[in-house]
PDB file of C-alpha atoms and ligand atoms in Angstrom:
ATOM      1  CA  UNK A   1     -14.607  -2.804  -5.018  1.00  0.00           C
ATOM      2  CA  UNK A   2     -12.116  -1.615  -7.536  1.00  0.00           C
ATOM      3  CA  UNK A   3      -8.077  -2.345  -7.871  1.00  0.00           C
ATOM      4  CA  UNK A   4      -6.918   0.897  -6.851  1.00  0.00           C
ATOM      5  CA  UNK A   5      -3.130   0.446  -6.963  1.00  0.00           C
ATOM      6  CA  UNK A   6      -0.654  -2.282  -6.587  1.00  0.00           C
ATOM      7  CA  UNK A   7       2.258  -1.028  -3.984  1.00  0.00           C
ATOM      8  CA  UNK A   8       5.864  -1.445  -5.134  1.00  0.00           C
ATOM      9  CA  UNK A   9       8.753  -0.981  -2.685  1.00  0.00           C
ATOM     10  CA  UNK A  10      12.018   0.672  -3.588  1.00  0.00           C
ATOM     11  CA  UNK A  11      15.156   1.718  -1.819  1.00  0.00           C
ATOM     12  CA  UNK A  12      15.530   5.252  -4.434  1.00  0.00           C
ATOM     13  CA  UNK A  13      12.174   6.610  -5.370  1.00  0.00           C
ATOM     14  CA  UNK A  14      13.987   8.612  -8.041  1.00  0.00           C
ATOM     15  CA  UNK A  15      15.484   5.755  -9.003  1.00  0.00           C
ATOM     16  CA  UNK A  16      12.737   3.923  -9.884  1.00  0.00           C
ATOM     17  CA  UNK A  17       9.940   6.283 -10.983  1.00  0.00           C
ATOM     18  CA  UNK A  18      13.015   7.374 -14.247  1.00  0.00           C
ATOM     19  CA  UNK A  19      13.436   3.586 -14.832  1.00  0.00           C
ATOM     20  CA  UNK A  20       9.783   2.892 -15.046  1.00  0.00           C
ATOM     21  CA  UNK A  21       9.181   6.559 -16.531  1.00  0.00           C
ATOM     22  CA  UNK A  22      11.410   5.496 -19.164  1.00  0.00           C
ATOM     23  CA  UNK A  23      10.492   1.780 -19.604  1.00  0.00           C
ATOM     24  CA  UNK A  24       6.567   2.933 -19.910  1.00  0.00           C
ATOM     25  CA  UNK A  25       6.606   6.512 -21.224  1.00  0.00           C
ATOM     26  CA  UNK A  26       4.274   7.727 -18.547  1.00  0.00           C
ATOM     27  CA  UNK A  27       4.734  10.355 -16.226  1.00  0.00           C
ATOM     28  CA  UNK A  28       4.604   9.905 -12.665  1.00  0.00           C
ATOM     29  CA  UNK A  29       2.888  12.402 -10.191  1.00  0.00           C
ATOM     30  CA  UNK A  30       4.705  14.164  -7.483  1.00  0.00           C
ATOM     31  CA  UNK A  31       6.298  12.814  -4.722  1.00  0.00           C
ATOM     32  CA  UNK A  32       3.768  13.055  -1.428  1.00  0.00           C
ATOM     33  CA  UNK A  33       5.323  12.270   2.242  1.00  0.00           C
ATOM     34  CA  UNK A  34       3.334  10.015   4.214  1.00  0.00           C
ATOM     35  CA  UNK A  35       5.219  10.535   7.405  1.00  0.00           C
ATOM     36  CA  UNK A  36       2.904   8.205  10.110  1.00  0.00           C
ATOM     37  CA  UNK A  37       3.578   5.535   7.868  1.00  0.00           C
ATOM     38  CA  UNK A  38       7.284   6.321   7.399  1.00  0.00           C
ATOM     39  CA  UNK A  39       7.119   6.663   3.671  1.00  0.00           C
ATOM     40  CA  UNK A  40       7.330   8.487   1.191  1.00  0.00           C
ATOM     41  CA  UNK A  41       5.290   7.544  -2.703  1.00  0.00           C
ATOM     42  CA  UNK A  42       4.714   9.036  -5.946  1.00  0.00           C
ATOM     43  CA  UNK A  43       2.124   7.024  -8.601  1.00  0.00           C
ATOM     44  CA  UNK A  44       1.979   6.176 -12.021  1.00  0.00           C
ATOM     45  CA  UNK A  45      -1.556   6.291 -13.284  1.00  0.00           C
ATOM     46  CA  UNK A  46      -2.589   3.632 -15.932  1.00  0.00           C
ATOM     47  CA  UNK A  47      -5.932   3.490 -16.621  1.00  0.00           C
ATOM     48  CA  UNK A  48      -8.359   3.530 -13.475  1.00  0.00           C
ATOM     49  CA  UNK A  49      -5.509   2.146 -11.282  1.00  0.00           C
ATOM     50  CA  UNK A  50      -2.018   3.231 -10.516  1.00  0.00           C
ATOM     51  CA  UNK A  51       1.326   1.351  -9.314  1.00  0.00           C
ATOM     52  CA  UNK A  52       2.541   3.212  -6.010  1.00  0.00           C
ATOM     53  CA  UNK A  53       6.118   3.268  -5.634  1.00  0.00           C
ATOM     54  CA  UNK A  54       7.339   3.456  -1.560  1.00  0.00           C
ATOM     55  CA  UNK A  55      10.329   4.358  -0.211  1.00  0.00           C
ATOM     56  CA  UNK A  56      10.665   4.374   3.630  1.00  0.00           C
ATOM     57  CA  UNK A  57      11.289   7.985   5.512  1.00  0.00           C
ATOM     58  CA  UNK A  58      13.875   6.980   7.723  1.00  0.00           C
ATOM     59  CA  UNK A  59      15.545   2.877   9.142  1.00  0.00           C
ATOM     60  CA  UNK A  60      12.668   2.872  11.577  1.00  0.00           C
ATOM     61  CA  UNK A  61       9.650   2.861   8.493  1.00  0.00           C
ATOM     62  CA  UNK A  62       8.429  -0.408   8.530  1.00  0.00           C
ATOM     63  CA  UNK A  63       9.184  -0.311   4.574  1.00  0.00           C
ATOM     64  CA  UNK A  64      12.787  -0.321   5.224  1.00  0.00           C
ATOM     65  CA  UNK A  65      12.160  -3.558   7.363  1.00  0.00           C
ATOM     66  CA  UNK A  66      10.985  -5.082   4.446  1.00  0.00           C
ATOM     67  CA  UNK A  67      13.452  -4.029   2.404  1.00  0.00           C
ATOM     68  CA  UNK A  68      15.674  -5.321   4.503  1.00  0.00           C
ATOM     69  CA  UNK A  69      14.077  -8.328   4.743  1.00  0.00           C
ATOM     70  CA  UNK A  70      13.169  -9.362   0.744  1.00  0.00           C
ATOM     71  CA  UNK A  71      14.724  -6.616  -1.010  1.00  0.00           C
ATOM     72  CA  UNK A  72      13.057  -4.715  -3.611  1.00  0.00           C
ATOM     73  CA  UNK A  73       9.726  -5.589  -4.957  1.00  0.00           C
ATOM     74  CA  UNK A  74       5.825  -5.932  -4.639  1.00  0.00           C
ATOM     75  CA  UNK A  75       4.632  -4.826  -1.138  1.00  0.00           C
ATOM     76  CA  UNK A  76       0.979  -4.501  -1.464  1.00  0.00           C
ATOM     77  CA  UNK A  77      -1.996  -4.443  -3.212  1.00  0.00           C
ATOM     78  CA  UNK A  78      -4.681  -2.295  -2.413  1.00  0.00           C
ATOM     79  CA  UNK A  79      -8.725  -2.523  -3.237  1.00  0.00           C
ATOM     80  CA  UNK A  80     -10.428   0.667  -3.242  1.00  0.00           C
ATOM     81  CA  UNK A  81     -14.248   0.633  -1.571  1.00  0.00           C
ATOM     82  CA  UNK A  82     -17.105   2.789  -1.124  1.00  0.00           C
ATOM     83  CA  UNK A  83     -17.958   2.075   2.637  1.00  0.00           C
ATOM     84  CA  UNK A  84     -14.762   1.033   4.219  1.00  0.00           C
ATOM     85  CA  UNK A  85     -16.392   1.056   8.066  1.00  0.00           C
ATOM     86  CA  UNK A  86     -18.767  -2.196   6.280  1.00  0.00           C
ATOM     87  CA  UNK A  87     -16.368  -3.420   4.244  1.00  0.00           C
ATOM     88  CA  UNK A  88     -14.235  -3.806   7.574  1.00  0.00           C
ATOM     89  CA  UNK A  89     -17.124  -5.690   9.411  1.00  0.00           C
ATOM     90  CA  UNK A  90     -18.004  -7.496   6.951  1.00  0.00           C
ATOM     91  CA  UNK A  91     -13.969  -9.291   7.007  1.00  0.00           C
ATOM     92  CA  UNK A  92     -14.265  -9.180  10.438  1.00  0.00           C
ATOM     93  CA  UNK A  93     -17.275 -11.499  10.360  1.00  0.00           C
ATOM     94  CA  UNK A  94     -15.318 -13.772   8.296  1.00  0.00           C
ATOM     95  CA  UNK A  95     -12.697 -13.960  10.642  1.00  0.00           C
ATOM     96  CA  UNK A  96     -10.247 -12.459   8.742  1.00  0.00           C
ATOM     97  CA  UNK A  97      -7.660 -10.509  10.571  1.00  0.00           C
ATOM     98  CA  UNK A  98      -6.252  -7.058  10.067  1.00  0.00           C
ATOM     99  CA  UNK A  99      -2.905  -5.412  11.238  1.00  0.00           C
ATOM    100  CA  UNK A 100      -4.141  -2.571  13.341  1.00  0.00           C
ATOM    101  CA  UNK A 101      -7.769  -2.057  15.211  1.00  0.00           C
ATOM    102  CA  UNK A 102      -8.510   1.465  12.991  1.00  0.00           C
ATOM    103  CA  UNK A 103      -8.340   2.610   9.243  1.00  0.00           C
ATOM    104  CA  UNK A 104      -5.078   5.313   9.294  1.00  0.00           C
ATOM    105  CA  UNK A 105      -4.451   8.038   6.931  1.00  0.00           C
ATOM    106  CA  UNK A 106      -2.707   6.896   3.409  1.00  0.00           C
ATOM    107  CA  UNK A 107      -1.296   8.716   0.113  1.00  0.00           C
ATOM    108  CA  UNK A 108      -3.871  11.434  -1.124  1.00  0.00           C
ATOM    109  CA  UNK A 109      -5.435  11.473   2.181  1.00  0.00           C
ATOM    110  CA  UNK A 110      -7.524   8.400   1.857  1.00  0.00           C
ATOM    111  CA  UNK A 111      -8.622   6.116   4.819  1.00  0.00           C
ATOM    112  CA  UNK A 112      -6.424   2.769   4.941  1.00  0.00           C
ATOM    113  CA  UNK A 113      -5.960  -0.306   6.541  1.00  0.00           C
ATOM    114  CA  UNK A 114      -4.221  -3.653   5.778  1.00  0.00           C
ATOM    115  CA  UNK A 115      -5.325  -6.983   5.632  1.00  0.00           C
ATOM    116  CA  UNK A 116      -2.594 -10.130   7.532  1.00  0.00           C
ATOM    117  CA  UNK A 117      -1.177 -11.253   4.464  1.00  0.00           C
ATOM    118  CA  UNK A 118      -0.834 -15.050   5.800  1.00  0.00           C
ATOM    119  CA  UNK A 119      -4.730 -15.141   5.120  1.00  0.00           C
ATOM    120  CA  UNK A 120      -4.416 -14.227   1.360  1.00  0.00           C
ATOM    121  CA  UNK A 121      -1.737 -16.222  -0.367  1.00  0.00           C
ATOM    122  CA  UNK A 122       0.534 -13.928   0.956  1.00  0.00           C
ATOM    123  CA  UNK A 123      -0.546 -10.968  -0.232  1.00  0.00           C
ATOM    124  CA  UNK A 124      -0.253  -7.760   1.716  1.00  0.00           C
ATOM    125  CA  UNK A 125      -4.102  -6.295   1.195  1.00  0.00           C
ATOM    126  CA  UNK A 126      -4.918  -2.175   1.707  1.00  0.00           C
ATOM    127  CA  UNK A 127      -8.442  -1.586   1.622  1.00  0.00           C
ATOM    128  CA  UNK A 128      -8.903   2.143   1.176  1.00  0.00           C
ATOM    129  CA  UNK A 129     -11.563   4.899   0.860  1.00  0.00           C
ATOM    130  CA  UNK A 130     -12.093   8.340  -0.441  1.00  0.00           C
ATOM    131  CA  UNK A 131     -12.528  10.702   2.717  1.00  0.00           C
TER     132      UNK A 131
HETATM  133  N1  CMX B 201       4.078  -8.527   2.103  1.00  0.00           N
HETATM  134  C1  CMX B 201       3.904  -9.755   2.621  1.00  0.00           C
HETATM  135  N2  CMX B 201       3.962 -10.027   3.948  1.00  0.00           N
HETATM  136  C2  CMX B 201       4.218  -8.995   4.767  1.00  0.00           C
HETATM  137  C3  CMX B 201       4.400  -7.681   4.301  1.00  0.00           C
HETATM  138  C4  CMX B 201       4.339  -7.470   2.911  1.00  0.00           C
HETATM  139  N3  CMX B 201       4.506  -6.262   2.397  1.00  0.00           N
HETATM  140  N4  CMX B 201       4.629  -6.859   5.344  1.00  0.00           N
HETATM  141  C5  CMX B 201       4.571  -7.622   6.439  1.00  0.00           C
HETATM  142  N5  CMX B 201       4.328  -8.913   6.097  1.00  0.00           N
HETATM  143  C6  CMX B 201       4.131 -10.025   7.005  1.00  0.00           C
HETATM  144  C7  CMX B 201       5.166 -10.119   8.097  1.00  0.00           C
HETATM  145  O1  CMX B 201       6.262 -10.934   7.711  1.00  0.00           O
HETATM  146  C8  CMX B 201       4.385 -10.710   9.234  1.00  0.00           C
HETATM  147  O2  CMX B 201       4.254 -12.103   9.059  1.00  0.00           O
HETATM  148  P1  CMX B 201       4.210 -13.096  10.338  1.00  0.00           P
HETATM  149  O3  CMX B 201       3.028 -12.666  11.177  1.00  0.00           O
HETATM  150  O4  CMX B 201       4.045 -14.433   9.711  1.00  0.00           O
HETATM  151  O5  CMX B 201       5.526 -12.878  11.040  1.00  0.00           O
HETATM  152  C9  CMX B 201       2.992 -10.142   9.046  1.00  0.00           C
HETATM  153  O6  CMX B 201       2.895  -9.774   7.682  1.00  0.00           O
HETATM  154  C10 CMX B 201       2.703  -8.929   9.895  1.00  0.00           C
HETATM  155  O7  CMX B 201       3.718  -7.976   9.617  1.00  0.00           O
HETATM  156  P2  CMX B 201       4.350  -7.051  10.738  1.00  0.00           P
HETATM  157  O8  CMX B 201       5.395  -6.200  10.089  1.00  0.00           O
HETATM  158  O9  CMX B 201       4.699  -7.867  11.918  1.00  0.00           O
HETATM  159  O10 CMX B 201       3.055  -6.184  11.124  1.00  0.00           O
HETATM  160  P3  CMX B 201       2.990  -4.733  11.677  1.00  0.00           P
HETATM  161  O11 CMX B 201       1.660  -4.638  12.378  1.00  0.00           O
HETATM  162  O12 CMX B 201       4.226  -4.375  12.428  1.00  0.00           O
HETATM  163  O13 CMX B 201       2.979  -3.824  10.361  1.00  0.00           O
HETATM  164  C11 CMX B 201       2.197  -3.274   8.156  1.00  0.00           C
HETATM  165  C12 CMX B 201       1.828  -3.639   9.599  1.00  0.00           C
HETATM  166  C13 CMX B 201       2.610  -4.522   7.388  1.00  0.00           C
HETATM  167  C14 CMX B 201       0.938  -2.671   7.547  1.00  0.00           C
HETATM  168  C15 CMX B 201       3.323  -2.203   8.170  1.00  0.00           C
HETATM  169  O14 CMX B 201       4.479  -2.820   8.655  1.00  0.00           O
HETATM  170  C16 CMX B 201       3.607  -1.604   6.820  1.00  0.00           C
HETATM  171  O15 CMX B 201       4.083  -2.209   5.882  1.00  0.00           O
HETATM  172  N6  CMX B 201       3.353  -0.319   6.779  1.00  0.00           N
HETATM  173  C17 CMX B 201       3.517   0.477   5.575  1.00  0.00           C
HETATM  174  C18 CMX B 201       2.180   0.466   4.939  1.00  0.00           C
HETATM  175  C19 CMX B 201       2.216   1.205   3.657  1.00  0.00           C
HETATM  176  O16 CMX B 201       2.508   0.665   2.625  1.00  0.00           O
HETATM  177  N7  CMX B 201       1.848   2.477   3.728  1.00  0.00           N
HETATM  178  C20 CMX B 201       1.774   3.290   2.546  1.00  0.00           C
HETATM  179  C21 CMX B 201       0.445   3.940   2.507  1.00  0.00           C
HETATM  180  C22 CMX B 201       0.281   4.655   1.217  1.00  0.00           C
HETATM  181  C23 CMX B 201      -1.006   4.214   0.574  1.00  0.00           C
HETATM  182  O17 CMX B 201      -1.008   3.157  -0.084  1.00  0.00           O
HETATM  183  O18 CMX B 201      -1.992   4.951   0.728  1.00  0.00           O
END
């Protein structure tokens, strides 16, 4: 299991990828839609992992709910495994609960799911997989 990305939310994409552009003197990649989830990300790469910055499609993307909600900020943090069909049972046999029954499509076309966050410190957790 590797760090894969830590999820940032944001109200103006373009906003934030030419603050953080500027502030780190990195280019970001292009802007993918992720429309099942209601968002819409682009990445800055730093080293093996990346920071994901979100911002939701439309009112109804649950993104915009938690902007809404806690404003601007960390939203997730997401670990990047080899078998994510084990990986999944093997949480499951530790009782730990996730937020929907299957793995969904995410940014760049990997397999995702999250992780309750009440079960780890609060902490919104993607597991996610190369297809
Ligand atoms: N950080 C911390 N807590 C959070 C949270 C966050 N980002 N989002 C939700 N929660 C909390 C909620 O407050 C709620 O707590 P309680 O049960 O105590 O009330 C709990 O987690 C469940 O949240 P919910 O919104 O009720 O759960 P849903 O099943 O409706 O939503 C969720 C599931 C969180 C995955 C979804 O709302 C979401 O955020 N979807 C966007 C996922 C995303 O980032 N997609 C981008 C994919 C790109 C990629 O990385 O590949």
């Amino acid at each position: 299991m590797t760090l894969d990305h830590i999820g940032i939310a944001v109200r103006d994409l373009d906003a934030a990828l030419g603050h953080y552009e500027s502030v780190l003197g990195i280019t970001s990649s292009s802007h993918q839609r992720v429309e099942h989830q209601g968002v819409e990300v682009a990445f800055i790469e730093l080293g093996d992992s990346k920071v994901e910055f979100l911002a939701p499609l439309g009112d109804e993307s649950p993104v915009a709910k938690f902007l809404d909600k806690r404003g601007e900020g960390m939203h997730h943090t997401a670990f990047l495994v080899e078998d994510l069909p084990a990986e999944i049972a093997r949480f499951k046999e530790q009782g730990y609960q996730f937020l929907s029954e299957e793995p969904s499509v995410g940014a760049g076309g990997k397999q995702v799911i999250f992780m309750h966050p009440k079960e780890h410190h609060g902490v919104l957790l993607e597991l996610c997989a190369k297809v």
